[in-house]
Coordinates of C-alpha atoms (C1' of nucleotides) in Angstrom, one line a residue:
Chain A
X165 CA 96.8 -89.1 31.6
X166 CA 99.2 -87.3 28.9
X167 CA 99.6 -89.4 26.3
X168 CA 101.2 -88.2 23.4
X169 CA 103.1 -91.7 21.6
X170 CA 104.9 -91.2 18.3
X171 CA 105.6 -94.5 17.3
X172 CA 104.0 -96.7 14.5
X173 CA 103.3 -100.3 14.9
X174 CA 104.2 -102.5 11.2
X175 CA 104.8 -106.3 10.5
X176 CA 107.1 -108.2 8.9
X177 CA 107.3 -111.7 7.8
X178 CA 109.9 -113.9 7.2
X179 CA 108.9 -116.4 4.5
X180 CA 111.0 -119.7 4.4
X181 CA 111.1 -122.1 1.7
X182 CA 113.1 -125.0 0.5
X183 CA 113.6 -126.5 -3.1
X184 CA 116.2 -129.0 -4.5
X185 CA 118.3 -128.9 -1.2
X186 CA 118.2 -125.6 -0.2
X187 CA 116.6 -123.2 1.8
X188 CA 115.6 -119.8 0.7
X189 CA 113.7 -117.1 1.7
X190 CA 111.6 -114.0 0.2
X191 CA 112.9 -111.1 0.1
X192 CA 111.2 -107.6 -1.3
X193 CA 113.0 -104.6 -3.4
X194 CA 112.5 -101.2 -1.7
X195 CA 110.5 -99.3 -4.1
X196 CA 110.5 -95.9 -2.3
X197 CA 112.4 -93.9 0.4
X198 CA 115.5 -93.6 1.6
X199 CA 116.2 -97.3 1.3
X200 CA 115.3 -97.4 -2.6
X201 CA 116.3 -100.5 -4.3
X202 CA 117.3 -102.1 -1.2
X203 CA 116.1 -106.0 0.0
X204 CA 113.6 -106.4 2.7
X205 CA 111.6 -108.2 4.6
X206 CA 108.1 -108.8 3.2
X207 CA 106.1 -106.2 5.9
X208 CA 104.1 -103.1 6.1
X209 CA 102.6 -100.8 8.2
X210 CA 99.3 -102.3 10.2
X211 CA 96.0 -100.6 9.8
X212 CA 93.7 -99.2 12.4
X213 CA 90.8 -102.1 11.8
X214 CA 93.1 -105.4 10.9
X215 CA 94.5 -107.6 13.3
X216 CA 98.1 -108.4 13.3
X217 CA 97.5 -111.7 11.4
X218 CA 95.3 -110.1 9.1
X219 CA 98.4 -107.2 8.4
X220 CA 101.0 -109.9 7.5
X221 CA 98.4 -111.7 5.4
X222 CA 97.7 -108.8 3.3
X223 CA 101.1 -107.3 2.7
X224 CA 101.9 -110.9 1.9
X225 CA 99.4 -111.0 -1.0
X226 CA 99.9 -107.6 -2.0
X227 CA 103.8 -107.5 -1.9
X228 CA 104.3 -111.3 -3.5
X229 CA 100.7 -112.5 -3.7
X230 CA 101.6 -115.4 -1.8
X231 CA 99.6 -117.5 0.3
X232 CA 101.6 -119.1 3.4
X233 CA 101.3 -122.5 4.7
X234 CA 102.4 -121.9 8.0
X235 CA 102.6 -118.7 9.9
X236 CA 103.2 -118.1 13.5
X237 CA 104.2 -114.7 15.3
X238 CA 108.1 -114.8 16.3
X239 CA 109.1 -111.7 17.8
X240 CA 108.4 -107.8 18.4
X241 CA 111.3 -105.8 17.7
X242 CA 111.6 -102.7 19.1
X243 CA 114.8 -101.2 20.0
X244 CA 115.6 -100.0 16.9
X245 CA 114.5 -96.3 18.0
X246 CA 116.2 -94.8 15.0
X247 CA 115.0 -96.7 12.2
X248 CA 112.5 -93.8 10.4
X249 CA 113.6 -90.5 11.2
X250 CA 110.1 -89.5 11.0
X251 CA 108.9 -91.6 14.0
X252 CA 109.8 -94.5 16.1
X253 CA 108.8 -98.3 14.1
X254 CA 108.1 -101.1 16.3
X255 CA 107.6 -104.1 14.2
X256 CA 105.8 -107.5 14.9
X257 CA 108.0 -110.1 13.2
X258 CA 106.0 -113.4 11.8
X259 CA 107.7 -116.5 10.3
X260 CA 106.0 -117.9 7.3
X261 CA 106.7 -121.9 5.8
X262 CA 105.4 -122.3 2.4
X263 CA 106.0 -125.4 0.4
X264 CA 108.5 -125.7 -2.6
X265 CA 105.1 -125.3 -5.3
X266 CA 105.1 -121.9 -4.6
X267 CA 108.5 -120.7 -4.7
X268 CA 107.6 -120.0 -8.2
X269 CA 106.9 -116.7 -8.0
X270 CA 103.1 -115.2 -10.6
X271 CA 104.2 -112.7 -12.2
X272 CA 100.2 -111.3 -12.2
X273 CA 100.8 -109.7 -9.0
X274 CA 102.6 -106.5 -8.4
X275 CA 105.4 -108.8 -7.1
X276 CA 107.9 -108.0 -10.1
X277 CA 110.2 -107.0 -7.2
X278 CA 109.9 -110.1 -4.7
X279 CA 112.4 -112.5 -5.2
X280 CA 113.8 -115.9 -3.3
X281 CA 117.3 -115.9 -2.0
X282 CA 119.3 -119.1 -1.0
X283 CA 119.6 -118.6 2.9
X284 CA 123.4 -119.0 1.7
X285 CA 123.2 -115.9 -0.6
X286 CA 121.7 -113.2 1.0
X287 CA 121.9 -109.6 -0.3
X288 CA 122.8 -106.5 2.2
X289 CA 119.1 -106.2 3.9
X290 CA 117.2 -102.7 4.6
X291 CA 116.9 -102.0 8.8
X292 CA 117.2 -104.7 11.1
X293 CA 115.8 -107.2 9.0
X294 CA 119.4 -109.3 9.0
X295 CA 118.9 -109.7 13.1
X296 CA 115.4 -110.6 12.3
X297 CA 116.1 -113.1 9.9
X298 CA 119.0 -114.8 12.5
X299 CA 116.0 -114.9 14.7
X300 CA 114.0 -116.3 12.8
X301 CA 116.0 -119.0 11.5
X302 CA 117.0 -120.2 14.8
X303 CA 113.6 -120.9 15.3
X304 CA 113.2 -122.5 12.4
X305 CA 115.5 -125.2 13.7
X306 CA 115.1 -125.5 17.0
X307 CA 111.2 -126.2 16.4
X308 CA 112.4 -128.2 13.4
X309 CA 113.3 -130.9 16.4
X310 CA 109.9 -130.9 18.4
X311 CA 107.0 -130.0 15.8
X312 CA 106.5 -131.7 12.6
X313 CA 106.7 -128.7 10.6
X314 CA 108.8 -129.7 7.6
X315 CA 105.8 -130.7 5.7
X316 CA 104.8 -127.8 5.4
X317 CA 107.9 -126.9 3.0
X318 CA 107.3 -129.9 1.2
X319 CA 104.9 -130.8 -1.6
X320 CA 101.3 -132.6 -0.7
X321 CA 103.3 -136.1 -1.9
X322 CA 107.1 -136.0 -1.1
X323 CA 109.8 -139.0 -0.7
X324 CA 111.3 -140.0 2.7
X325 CA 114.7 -138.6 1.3
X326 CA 113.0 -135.4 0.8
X327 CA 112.3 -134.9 4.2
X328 CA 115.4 -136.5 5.2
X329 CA 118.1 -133.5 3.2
X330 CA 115.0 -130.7 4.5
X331 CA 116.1 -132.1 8.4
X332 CA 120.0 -132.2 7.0
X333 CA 120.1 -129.3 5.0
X334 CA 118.3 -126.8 7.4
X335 CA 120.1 -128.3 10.7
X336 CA 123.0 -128.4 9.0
X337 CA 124.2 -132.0 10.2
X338 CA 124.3 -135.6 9.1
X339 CA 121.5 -137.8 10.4
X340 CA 121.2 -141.8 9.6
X341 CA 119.0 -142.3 7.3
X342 CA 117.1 -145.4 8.4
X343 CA 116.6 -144.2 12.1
X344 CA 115.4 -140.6 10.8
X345 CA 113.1 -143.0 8.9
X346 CA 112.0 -145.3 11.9
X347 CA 111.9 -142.5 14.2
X348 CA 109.1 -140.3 12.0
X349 CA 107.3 -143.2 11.0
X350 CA 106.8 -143.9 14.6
X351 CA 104.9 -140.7 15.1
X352 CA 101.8 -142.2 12.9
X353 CA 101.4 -139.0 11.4
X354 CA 102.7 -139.9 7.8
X355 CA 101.3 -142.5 5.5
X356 CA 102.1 -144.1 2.4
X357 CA 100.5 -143.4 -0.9
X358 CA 100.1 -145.2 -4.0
X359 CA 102.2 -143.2 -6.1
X360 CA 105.7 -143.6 -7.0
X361 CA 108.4 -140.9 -7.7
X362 CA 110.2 -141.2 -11.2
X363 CA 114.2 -141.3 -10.1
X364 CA 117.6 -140.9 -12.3
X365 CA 119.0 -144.0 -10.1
X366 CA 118.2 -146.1 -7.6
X367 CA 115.1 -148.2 -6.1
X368 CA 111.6 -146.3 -7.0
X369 CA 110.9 -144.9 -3.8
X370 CA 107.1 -144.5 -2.5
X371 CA 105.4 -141.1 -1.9
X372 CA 104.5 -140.1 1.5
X373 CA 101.7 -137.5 2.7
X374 CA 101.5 -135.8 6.0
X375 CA 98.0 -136.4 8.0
X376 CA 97.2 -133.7 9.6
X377 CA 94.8 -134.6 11.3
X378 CA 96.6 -137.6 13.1
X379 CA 98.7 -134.8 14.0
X380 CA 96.1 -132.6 15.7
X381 CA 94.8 -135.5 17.3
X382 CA 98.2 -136.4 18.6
X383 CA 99.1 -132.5 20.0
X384 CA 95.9 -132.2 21.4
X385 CA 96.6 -135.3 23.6
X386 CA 100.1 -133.8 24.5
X387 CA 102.4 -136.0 22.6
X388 CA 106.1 -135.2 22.5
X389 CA 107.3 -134.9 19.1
X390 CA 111.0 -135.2 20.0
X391 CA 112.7 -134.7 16.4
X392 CA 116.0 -135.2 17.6
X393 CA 119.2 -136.6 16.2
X394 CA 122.9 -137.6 17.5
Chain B
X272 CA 102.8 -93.1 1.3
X273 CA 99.9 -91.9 3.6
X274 CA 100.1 -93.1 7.0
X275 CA 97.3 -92.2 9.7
X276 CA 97.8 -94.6 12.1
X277 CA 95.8 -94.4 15.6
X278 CA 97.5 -97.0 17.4
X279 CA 99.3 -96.9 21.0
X280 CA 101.9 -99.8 21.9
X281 CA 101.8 -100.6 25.7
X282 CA 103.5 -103.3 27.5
X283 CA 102.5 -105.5 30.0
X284 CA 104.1 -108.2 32.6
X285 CA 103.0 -111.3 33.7
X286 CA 105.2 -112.0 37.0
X287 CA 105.0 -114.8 38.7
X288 CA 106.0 -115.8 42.4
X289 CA 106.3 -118.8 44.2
X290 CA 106.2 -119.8 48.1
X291 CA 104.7 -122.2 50.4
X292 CA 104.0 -124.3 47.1
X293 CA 101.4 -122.4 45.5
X294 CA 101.9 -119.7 42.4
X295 CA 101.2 -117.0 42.4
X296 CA 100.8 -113.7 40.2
X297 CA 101.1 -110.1 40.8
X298 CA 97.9 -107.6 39.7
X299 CA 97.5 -103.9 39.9
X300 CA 94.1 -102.5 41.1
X301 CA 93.8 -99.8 38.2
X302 CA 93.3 -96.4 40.0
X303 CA 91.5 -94.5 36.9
X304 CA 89.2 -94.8 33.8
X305 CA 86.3 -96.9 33.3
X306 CA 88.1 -100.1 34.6
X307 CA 89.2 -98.0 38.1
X308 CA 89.4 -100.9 41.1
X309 CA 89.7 -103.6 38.5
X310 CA 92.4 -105.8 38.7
X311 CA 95.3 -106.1 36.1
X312 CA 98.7 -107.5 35.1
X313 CA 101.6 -104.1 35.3
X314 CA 101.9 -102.8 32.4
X315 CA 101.2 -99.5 30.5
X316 CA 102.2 -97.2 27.6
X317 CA 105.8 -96.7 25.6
X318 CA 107.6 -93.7 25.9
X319 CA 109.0 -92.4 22.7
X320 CA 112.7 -93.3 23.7
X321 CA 112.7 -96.2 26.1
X322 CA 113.4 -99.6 24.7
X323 CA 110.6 -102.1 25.2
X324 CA 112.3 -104.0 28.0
X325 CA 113.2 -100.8 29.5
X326 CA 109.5 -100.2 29.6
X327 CA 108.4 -103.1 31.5
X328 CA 111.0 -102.9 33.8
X329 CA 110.4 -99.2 34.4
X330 CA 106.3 -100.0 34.9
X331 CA 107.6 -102.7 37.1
X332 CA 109.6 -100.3 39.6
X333 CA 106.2 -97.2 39.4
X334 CA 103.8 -99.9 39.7
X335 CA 105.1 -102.9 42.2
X336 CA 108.4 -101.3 43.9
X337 CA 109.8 -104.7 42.0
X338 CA 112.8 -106.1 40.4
X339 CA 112.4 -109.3 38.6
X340 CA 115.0 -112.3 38.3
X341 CA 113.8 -113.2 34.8
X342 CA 112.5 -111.5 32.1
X343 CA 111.4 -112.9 28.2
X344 CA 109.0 -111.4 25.8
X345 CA 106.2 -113.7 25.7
X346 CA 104.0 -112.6 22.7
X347 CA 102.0 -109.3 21.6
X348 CA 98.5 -109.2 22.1
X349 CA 97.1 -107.0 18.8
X350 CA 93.7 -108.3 18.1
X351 CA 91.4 -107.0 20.8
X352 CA 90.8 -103.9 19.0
X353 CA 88.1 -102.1 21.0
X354 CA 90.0 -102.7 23.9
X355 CA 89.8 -98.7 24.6
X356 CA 87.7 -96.2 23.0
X357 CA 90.1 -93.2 22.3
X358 CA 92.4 -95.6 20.5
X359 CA 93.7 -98.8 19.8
X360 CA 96.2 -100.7 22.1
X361 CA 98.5 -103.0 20.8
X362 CA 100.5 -105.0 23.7
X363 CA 103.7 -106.3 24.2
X364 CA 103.8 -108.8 26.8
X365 CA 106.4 -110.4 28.8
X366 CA 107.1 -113.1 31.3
X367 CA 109.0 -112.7 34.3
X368 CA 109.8 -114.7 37.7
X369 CA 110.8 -113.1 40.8
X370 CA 112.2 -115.5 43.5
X371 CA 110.1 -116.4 47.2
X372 CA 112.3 -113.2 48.7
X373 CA 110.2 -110.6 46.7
X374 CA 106.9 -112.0 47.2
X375 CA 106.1 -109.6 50.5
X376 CA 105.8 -105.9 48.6
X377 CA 107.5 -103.1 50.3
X378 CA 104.9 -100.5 51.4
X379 CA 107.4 -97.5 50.7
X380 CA 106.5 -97.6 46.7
X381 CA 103.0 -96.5 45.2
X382 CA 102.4 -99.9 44.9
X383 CA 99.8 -100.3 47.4
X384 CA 97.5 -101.4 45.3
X385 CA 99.6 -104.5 44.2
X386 CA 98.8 -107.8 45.3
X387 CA 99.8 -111.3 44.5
X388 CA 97.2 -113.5 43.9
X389 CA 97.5 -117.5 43.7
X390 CA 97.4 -118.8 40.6
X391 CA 93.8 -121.0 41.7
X392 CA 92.3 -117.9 43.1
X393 CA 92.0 -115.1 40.6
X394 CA 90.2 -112.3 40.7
X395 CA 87.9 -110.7 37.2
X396 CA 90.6 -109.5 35.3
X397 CA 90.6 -106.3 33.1
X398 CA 91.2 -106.2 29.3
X399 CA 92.4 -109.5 27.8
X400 CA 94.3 -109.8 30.3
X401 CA 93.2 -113.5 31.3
X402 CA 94.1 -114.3 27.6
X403 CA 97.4 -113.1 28.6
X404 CA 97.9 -115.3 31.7
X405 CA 96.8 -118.3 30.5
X406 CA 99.3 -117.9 27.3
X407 CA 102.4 -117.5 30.1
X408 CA 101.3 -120.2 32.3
X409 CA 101.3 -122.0 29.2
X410 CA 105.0 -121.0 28.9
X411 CA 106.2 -121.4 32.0
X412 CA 105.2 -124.9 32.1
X413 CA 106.5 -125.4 29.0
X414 CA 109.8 -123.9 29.9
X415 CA 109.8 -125.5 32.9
X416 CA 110.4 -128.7 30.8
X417 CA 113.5 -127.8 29.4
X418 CA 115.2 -124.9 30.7
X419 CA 116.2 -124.6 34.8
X420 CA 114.3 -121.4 34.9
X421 CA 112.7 -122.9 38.8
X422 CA 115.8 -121.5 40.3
X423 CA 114.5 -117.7 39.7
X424 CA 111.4 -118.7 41.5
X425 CA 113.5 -119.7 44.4
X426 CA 116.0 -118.2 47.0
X427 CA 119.6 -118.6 46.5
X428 CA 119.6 -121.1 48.7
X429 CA 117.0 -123.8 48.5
X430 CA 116.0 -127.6 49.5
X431 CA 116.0 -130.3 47.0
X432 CA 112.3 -131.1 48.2
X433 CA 111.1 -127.2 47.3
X434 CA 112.5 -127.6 43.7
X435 CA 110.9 -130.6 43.4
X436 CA 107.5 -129.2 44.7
X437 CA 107.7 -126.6 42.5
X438 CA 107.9 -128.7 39.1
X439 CA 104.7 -130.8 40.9
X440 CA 103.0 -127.9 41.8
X441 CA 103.4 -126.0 38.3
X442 CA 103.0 -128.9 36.3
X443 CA 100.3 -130.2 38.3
X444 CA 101.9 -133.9 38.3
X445 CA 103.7 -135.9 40.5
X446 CA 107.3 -136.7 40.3
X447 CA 109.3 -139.2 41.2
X448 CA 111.5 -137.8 44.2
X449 CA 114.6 -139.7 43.6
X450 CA 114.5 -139.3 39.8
X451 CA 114.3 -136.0 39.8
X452 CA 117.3 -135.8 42.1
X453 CA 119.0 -138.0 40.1
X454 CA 118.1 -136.1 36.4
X455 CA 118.7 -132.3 37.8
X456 CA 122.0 -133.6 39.5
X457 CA 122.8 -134.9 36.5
X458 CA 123.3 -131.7 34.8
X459 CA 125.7 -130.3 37.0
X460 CA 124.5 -127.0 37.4
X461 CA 123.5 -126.9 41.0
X462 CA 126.2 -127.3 43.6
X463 CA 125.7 -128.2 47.5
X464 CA 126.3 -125.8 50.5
X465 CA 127.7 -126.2 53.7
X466 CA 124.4 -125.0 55.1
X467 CA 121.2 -127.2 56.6
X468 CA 117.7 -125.9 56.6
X469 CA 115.7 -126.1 60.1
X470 CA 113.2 -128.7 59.3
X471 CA 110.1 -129.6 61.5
X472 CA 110.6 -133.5 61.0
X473 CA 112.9 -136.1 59.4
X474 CA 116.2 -136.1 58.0
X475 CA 118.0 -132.8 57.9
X476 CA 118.7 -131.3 54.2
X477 CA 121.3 -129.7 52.8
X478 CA 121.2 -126.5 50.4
X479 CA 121.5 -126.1 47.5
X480 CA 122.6 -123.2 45.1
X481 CA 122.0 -122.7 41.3
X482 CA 125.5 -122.0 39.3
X483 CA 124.2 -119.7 37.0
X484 CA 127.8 -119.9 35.5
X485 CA 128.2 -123.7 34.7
X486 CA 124.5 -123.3 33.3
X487 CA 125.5 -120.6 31.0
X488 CA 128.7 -122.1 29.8
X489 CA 126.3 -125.7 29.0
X490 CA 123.7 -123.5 27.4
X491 CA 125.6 -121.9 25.0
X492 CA 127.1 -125.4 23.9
X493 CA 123.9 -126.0 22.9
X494 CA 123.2 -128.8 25.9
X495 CA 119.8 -129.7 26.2
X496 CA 118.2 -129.8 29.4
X497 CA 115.1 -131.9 29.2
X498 CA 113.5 -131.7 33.0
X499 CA 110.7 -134.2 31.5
X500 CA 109.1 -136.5 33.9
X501 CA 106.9 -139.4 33.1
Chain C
dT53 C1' 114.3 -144.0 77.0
dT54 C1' 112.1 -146.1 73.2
dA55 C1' 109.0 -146.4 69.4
dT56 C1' 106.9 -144.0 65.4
dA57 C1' 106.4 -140.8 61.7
dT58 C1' 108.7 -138.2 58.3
dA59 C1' 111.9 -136.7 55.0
dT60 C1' 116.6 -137.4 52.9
dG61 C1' 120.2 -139.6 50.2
dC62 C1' 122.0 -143.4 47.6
dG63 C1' 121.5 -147.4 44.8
dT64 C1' 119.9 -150.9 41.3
dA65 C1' 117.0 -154.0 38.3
dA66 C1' 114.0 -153.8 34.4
dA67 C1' 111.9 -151.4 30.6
dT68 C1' 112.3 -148.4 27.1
dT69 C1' 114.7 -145.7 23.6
dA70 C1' 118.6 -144.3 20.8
dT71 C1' 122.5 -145.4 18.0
dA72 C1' 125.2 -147.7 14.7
dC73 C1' 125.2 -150.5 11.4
dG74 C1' 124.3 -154.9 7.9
dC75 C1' 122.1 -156.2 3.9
dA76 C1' 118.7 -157.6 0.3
dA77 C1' 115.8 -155.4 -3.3
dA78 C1' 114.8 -152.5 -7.3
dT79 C1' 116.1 -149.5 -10.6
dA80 C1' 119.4 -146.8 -14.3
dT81 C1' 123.4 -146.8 -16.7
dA82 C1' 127.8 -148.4 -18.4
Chain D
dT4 C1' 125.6 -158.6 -17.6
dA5 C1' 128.1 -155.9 -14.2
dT6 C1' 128.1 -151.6 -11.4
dA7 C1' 126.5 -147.7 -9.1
dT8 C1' 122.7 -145.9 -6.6
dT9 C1' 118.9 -145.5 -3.5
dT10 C1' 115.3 -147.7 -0.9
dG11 C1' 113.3 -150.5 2.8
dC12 C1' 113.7 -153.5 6.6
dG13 C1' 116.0 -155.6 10.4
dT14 C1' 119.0 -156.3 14.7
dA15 C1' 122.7 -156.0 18.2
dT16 C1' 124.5 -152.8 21.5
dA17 C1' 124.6 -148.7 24.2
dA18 C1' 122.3 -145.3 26.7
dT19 C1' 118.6 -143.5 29.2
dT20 C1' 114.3 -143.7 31.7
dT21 C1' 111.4 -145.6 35.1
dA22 C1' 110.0 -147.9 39.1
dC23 C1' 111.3 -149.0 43.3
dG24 C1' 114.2 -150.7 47.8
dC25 C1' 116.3 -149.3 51.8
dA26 C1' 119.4 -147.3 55.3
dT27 C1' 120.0 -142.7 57.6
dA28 C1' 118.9 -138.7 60.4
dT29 C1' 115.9 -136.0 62.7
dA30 C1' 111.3 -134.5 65.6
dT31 C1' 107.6 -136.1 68.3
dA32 C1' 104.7 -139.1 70.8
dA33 C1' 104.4 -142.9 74.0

DNA sequence: TTATATATGCGTAAATTATACGCAAATATA
DNA sequence: TATATTTGCGTATAATTTACGCATATATAA
């Protein structure tokens, strides 16, 4: 069997996360290349001995020495024959969630060129990455609707009204406000803490935690988590 | 930026039939290399300057003589990294559905060592490629939930009582008959024929046809079709 | 010819869930 | 003390899902 494949296998990850009503997401300055100074994707090329998971993992650290909160694969994309004029790139897109603690970038890394852009505000982006991103933010809100993954772009302790302008903000619609509330309660997967949450105005609201474990327990058993509003 | 990466990207297919209410899936007995008479899904290597769907449609012409109704990436398979000695294999797989009509093979291909197997009567499979099925059985039953993707399993013209077998058989619960009716009605996507099918007993049937059209023009107002059954 | 089994097609009551609100409570600020 | 603001709980109504009943149309057996 000839075999003789010129095409290199990389990842990239698209890294979501929301603070004070908006969403954002991490982008990384070109440093070499044709595509100097341009905005990217987090994403590299994937080494002989490291699974895919492992790949995104490290270029995540290394690039913006970040640790995600959520990470799932999304899509391959691979039609972009022309991308490197030195060989064909097939890249194994991952979408990351990490929650609004961390979109303080450390300076200790080598990360002095990763930055967060508003989801509004997006720079010109290097390859495909702009079809990649569409991608994944579709997915981002359709599985918004059936998996409780909000938390995980939230803080450990975080108000109802939090999670209610995450749901608004990233789906991009009005929902009420008391039967968001009755409807995630429902679930059993969120409990109250002791804590309250200093406000300008208004009632003191109560903090809220995910349990994640509820939630395993609940999946497992094939419960519908049907996230949906009018 | 040193890059010495020993990687090949293949594709592979997991297709999946459906008549006299069972599933089925169609293998390739591999005619060289260590694995030679083992069965596997169709797949095999990228060529430089095919896209990745022409790829799996190409290896599904070689390798089966076979033209599927649907086709989706499912997920790519990167972690089994010993899979072959010379080199690693990373692999794209997809998902497709052929309808009842395409379920005998034509003998005038070099496909005559593909064979569909029932789902409940698999043979040893090669590779990870019982990972692989599992993960798109997974997905069809979850797509079967909320996208009308039975029709492609079907021929143009089908009974009420085989679309409803098929969501019991796939999903391996029972349905209400007249709910069902009732639901996928409902969505007004299926339109009845002048035609009756030859039955052996009872009531005669009419056909039905899937409108491909009205189900597009739905989809891309965003309706949702939720084909979930208690 | 008549009875029986089988599958279809239509309908409806009851249970459940979703939607649209009302309103008191608790705080900051004017 | 009044006002604006946000929270937390509740409830009536609409919409949907679920569980069936039953007449109809055919093949087959008696």
């Amino acid at each position: 069997m000839k075999l003789e494949q010129n095409i290199k296998i990389a990842v990239d990850a698209i890294v979501f996360g929301y603070a004070d009503n908006h969403l954002s997401v991490l982008l990384i300055k070109q440093k070499f290349g044709e595509l100097k100074n341009q905005w990217a994707l987090v994403g590299g090329f994937v080494k002989d001995n490291e699974t895919l998971n492992d790949a995104v993992n490290r270029e995540l650290k290394e690039e913006a020495g970040i640790k995600v909160n959520y990470l799932e694969q999304l899509f391959t994309f691979g039609d972009n024959i022309d991308r490197d004029p030195r060989f064909r790139v097939i890249s194994v897109a991952y979408f990351a969630l990490v929650n609004s603690t961390k979109l303080v970038l450390t300076a200790d890394t080598d990360a002095e060129d990763a930055k967060w852009f508003p989801i509004k505000e997006l720079p010109t982006l290097a390859f495909d990455h702009k079809d990649i991103l569409n991608t994944a933010l579709l997915r981002l809100q359709n599985k918004l609707t059936y998996q409780p993954i909000g938390f995980d772009l939230l803080p450990k302790e975080f108000l109802f009204s939090d999670l209610e302008n995450l749901y608004c903000t990233i789906l991009e619609k009005e929902i009420d406000r008391r039967n968001f509330r009755k409807k995630i309660l429902s679930f059993g997967i969120i409990e109250e803490t002791d804590n309250f949450s200093p406000k300008k105005s208004g009632r003191p609201a109560k903090l809220f935690r995910f349990n994640k474990l509820k939630y395993n327990k609940l999946a497992k058993d094939g419960f519908l988590f049907d996230i949906n509003f009018a």
